[in-house]
GROMACS .gro file of C-alpha atoms in nm:
model
  240
    1LYS     CA    1   8.300  11.160   8.131
    2TYR     CA    2   8.455  10.858   8.307
    3VAL     CA    3   8.672  11.079   8.527
    4SER     CA    4   8.370  11.104   8.756
    5MET     CA    5   8.441  10.744   8.864
    6LEU     CA    6   8.782  10.851   8.994
    7GLN     CA    7   8.616  11.133   9.186
    8ASP     CA    8   8.363  10.890   9.334
    9MET     CA    9   8.648  10.658   9.439
   10GLY     CA   10   8.824  10.943   9.616
   11VAL     CA   11   9.140  10.935   9.407
   12ASP     CA   12   9.386  11.194   9.540
   13VAL     CA   13   9.663  11.156   9.279
   14ALA     CA   14   9.667  10.995   8.932
   15SER     CA   15   9.982  10.853   8.774
   16LEU     CA   16  10.007  10.907   8.398
   17ALA     CA   17  10.355  10.765   8.336
   18ASN     CA   18  10.281  10.448   8.139
   19ASN     CA   19  10.306  10.292   7.794
   20HIS     CA   20   9.959  10.400   7.677
   21ALA     CA   21   9.937  10.767   7.775
   22LEU     CA   22  10.012  10.885   7.421
   23ASP     CA   23   9.827  10.613   7.228
   24TYR     CA   24   9.596  10.876   7.079
   25GLY     CA   25   9.861  11.142   7.032
   26THR     CA   26   9.960  11.470   7.187
   27GLU     CA   27   9.618  11.632   7.165
   28ALA     CA   28   9.461  11.349   7.364
   29LEU     CA   29   9.734  11.370   7.629
   30LEU     CA   30   9.674  11.742   7.666
   31ASP     CA   31   9.303  11.669   7.693
   32SER     CA   32   9.383  11.428   7.978
   33PHE     CA   33   9.568  11.705   8.160
   34THR     CA   34   9.270  11.938   8.121
   35THR     CA   35   9.026  11.668   8.231
   36PHE     CA   36   9.218  11.597   8.552
   37ASP     CA   37   9.260  11.968   8.623
   38ASN     CA   38   8.888  12.028   8.582
   39ALA     CA   39   8.811  11.729   8.804
   40GLY     CA   40   9.043  11.855   9.077
   41ILE     CA   41   9.264  11.545   9.062
   42PRO     CA   42   9.640  11.619   9.056
   43TYR     CA   43   9.850  11.404   8.823
   44VAL     CA   44  10.214  11.299   8.817
   45GLY     CA   45  10.449  11.148   8.560
   46ALA     CA   46  10.351  11.352   8.254
   47GLY     CA   47  10.327  11.715   8.151
   48GLU     CA   48  10.350  11.981   7.885
   49THR     CA   49  10.704  12.062   7.997
   50LYS     CA   50  10.992  11.866   8.147
   51GLU     CA   51  10.946  12.052   8.475
   52ARG     CA   52  10.576  11.964   8.496
   53ALA     CA   53  10.630  11.598   8.408
   54GLU     CA   54  10.891  11.565   8.683
   55GLU     CA   55  10.683  11.753   8.939
   56ALA     CA   56  10.586  11.588   9.267
   57ILE     CA   57  10.239  11.612   9.416
   58PHE     CA   58  10.211  11.651   9.793
   59VAL     CA   59   9.919  11.510   9.989
   60GLU     CA   60   9.858  11.590  10.355
   61ALA     CA   61   9.677  11.343  10.580
   62GLY     CA   62   9.687  11.259  10.948
   63GLY     CA   63   9.916  11.550  11.015
   64ARG     CA   64  10.179  11.417  10.775
   65LYS     CA   65  10.287  11.514  10.427
   66VAL     CA   66  10.341  11.256  10.151
   67GLY     CA   67  10.524  11.339   9.830
   68VAL     CA   68  10.432  11.137   9.520
   69LEU     CA   69  10.646  11.091   9.209
   70SER     CA   70  10.583  10.877   8.902
   71ALA     CA   71  10.792  10.763   8.605
   72SER     CA   72  10.785  10.495   8.336
   73ARG     CA   73  11.049  10.242   8.232
   74VAL     CA   74  10.820  10.119   7.950
   75ILE     CA   75  10.733  10.334   7.646
   76PRO     CA   76  10.688  10.220   7.284
   77VAL     CA   77  10.896  10.496   7.120
   78VAL     CA   78  11.164  10.732   7.251
   79GLU     CA   79  10.963  11.038   7.147
   80TRP     CA   80  10.726  10.981   7.440
   81ASN     CA   81  11.008  11.061   7.682
   82ILE     CA   82  10.971  11.420   7.804
   83ALA     CA   83  11.347  11.459   7.760
   84ASN     CA   84  11.306  11.405   7.384
   85CYS     CA   85  10.974  11.570   7.304
   86GLN     CA   86  10.725  11.785   7.491
   87PRO     CA   87  10.458  11.722   7.609
   88GLY     CA   88  10.551  11.374   7.721
   89LEU     CA   89  10.624  11.134   8.006
   90PHE     CA   90  10.878  11.129   8.287
   91CYS     CA   91  11.091  10.822   8.211
   92THR     CA   92  11.340  10.627   8.418
   93TYR     CA   93  11.535  10.412   8.171
   94ASP     CA   94  11.822  10.614   8.310
   95SER     CA   95  11.752  10.648   8.682
   96THR     CA   96  11.957  10.965   8.730
   97ARG     CA   97  11.680  11.221   8.705
   98LEU     CA   98  11.423  11.034   8.916
   99VAL     CA   99  11.686  10.969   9.182
  100GLN     CA  100  11.765  11.340   9.181
  101ARG     CA  101  11.398  11.435   9.214
  102ILE     CA  102  11.355  11.198   9.509
  103LYS     CA  103  11.649  11.361   9.684
  104GLU     CA  104  11.509  11.707   9.609
  105ILE     CA  105  11.166  11.645   9.760
  106GLU     CA  106  11.275  11.429  10.055
  107SER     CA  107  11.325  11.734  10.276
  108GLN     CA  108  10.988  11.879  10.174
  109CYS     CA  109  10.772  11.598  10.312
  110ASP     CA  110  10.754  11.321  10.570
  111TYR     CA  111  10.736  11.032  10.320
  112VAL     CA  112  10.816  10.982   9.953
  113VAL     CA  113  10.613  10.738   9.741
  114VAL     CA  114  10.742  10.643   9.395
  115PHE     CA  115  10.514  10.484   9.134
  116VAL     CA  116  10.699  10.325   8.844
  117HIS     CA  117  10.575  10.150   8.529
  118TRP     CA  118  10.818   9.867   8.453
  119GLY     CA  119  10.877   9.497   8.393
  120LEU     CA  120  10.748   9.246   8.139
  121GLU     CA  121  10.383   9.168   8.072
  122ARG     CA  122  10.243   8.846   8.224
  123LYS     CA  123  10.565   8.778   8.414
  124THR     CA  124  10.520   8.712   8.785
  125TYR     CA  125  10.880   8.785   8.884
  126PRO     CA  126  11.052   9.122   8.846
  127GLU     CA  127  11.341   9.172   8.609
  128GLU     CA  128  11.677   9.227   8.771
  129TYR     CA  129  11.670   9.590   8.654
  130GLN     CA  130  11.348   9.646   8.852
  131ARG     CA  131  11.517   9.529   9.170
  132ASN     CA  132  11.822   9.744   9.098
  133LEU     CA  133  11.618  10.055   9.021
  134ALA     CA  134  11.405  10.015   9.333
  135LYS     CA  135  11.716  10.004   9.550
  136GLN     CA  136  11.845  10.322   9.387
  137TYR     CA  137  11.515  10.499   9.459
  138ILE     CA  138  11.524  10.386   9.822
  139ASP     CA  139  11.888  10.488   9.864
  140ALA     CA  140  11.781  10.832   9.737
  141GLY     CA  141  11.508  10.859  10.002
  142ALA     CA  142  11.194  10.678   9.882
  143ASP     CA  143  10.979  10.531  10.162
  144LEU     CA  144  10.763  10.312   9.936
  145VAL     CA  145  10.805  10.194   9.576
  146VAL     CA  146  10.498  10.061   9.393
  147GLY     CA  147  10.507   9.925   9.039
  148ASN     CA  148  10.272   9.820   8.764
  149HIS     CA  149  10.267   9.706   8.399
  150SER     CA  150  10.291   9.326   8.402
  151HIS     CA  151   9.910   9.280   8.434
  152VAL     CA  152   9.974   9.008   8.693
  153PRO     CA  153  10.088   9.042   9.054
  154GLN     CA  154  10.457   9.042   9.123
  155GLY     CA  155  10.605   8.995   9.466
  156ILE     CA  156  10.700   9.221   9.754
  157GLU     CA  157  11.050   9.277   9.884
  158TYR     CA  158  11.213   9.490  10.155
  159TYR     CA  159  11.537   9.678  10.108
  160ASN     CA  160  11.687   9.851  10.411
  161GLY     CA  161  11.348   9.818  10.578
  162VAL     CA  162  11.162   9.990  10.293
  163PRO     CA  163  10.898   9.794  10.098
  164ILE     CA  164  10.901   9.744   9.722
  165VAL     CA  165  10.576   9.625   9.564
  166TYR     CA  166  10.676   9.520   9.215
  167CYS     CA  167  10.330   9.499   9.055
  168LEU     CA  168   9.971   9.506   9.181
  169GLY     CA  169   9.823   9.332   8.877
  170ASN     CA  170   9.496   9.464   8.726
  171TYR     CA  171   9.245   9.627   8.955
  172ILE     CA  172   9.008   9.706   8.669
  173PHE     CA  173   9.082   9.565   8.323
  174ASN     CA  174   8.882   9.264   8.198
  175PRO     CA  175   8.522   9.156   8.268
  176ASN     CA  176   8.648   8.863   8.475
  177MET     CA  177   8.987   8.828   8.638
  178THR     CA  178   9.158   8.685   8.943
  179ASP     CA  179   9.496   8.716   9.111
  180THR     CA  180   9.515   9.086   9.174
  181TYR     CA  181   9.523   9.306   9.480
  182ALA     CA  182   9.493   9.650   9.626
  183LEU     CA  183   9.746   9.776   9.875
  184LYS     CA  184   9.699   9.965  10.199
  185ALA     CA  185  10.007  10.144  10.331
  186VAL     CA  186  10.011  10.306  10.674
  187TRP     CA  187  10.297  10.488  10.843
  188ASN     CA  188  10.293  10.409  11.213
  189ALA     CA  189  10.408  10.623  11.504
  190GLU     CA  190  10.765  10.501  11.455
  191GLY     CA  191  10.760  10.608  11.090
  192GLU     CA  192  10.764  10.251  10.961
  193THR     CA  193  10.568  10.162  10.648
  194VAL     CA  194  10.312   9.896  10.734
  195LEU     CA  195  10.158   9.712  10.436
  196GLN     CA  196   9.829   9.527  10.409
  197VAL     CA  197   9.742   9.321  10.102
  198ILE     CA  198   9.376   9.334   9.994
  199PRO     CA  199   9.314   9.053   9.741
  200VAL     CA  200   9.036   9.117   9.491
  201ASP     CA  201   8.880   8.972   9.181
  202THR     CA  202   8.650   9.102   8.909
  203ARG     CA  203   8.337   8.926   8.793
  204ASP     CA  204   8.123   9.084   8.520
  205TYR     CA  205   8.322   9.405   8.564
  206LEU     CA  206   8.243   9.423   8.937
  207THR     CA  207   8.555   9.431   9.152
  208GLY     CA  208   8.533   9.309   9.512
  209ALA     CA  209   8.751   9.180   9.793
  210LEU     CA  210   8.814   8.808   9.829
  211LYS     CA  211   8.704   8.644  10.152
  212ASP     CA  212   8.812   8.359  10.378
  213GLY     CA  213   8.968   8.066  10.192
  214GLU     CA  214   9.004   8.251   9.862
  215ALA     CA  215   9.184   8.536  10.036
  216GLN     CA  216   9.415   8.295  10.220
  217ALA     CA  217   9.500   8.117   9.896
  218PHE     CA  218   9.603   8.449   9.745
  219TYR     CA  219   9.815   8.540  10.049
  220ASP     CA  220   9.995   8.207  10.013
  221TYR     CA  221  10.047   8.264   9.641
  222LEU     CA  222  10.181   8.618   9.681
  223GLU     CA  223  10.409   8.513   9.963
  224GLY     CA  224  10.546   8.240   9.737
  225ILE     CA  225  10.648   8.484   9.461
  226SER     CA  226  10.789   8.742   9.702
  227PHE     CA  227  11.131   8.784   9.861
  228GLY     CA  228  11.171   8.722  10.234
  229ILE     CA  229  10.824   8.820  10.356
  230THR     CA  230  10.529   8.663  10.533
  231ILE     CA  231  10.162   8.755  10.501
  232ASP     CA  232   9.929   8.674  10.789
  233GLU     CA  233   9.559   8.580  10.777
  234ASN     CA  234   9.461   8.948  10.769
  235GLY     CA  235   9.691   9.034  10.481
  236MET     CA  236   9.948   9.212  10.698
  237VAL     CA  237  10.297   9.194  10.547
  238SER     CA  238  10.610   9.137  10.757
  239GLN     CA  239  10.976   9.076  10.686
  240LYS     CA  240  11.104   8.731  10.772
   0.00000   0.00000   0.00000
């Protein structure tokens, strides 16, 4: 019944590649597929077959077409990997297949967005493998890489002009939390990816944007854990 919240929020694509998708077994994962299908929300990163788990979803907006892929670098057991058992999750411990899928869809859309579940919980800096994988995805044609899993924000980095957002933190998780953010990405007329950080917190399960001094404190914090970027008073991200 909670899928109605995603509909109310206007979610266009849901990523299912993570380390909890099969917590309640195969039947529950299949039920998730059915629930999203019935709700009219496309999903990426998981499927009944290898082909479906690796499938991209395309979203058209503003006269442009965005391709979305998702994979996980964190699963508790190897059987969750769609390559080992089906249904399952698209995994990227070995980057070969995700890199190949990025190359395959690059010509089918204007921009490619890759969501990846990776890193270590509660760690504010990415592992070296995260930075290496992100560069491989960008070399293959990704225009934006966005990560999650650590439950705390990790920094932002640019590689060949393409942004990597290592972790957004928790948008909805605990009754009260701070140090998290939403991300707005816009492709301008020149085809550049322009990022805006939207810092938020949750109080009594109500999530809202931070204002004024609290927002500026978060910009300063995120800039401090990032790599070669600046964030202005409106949350706009630039390369140094």
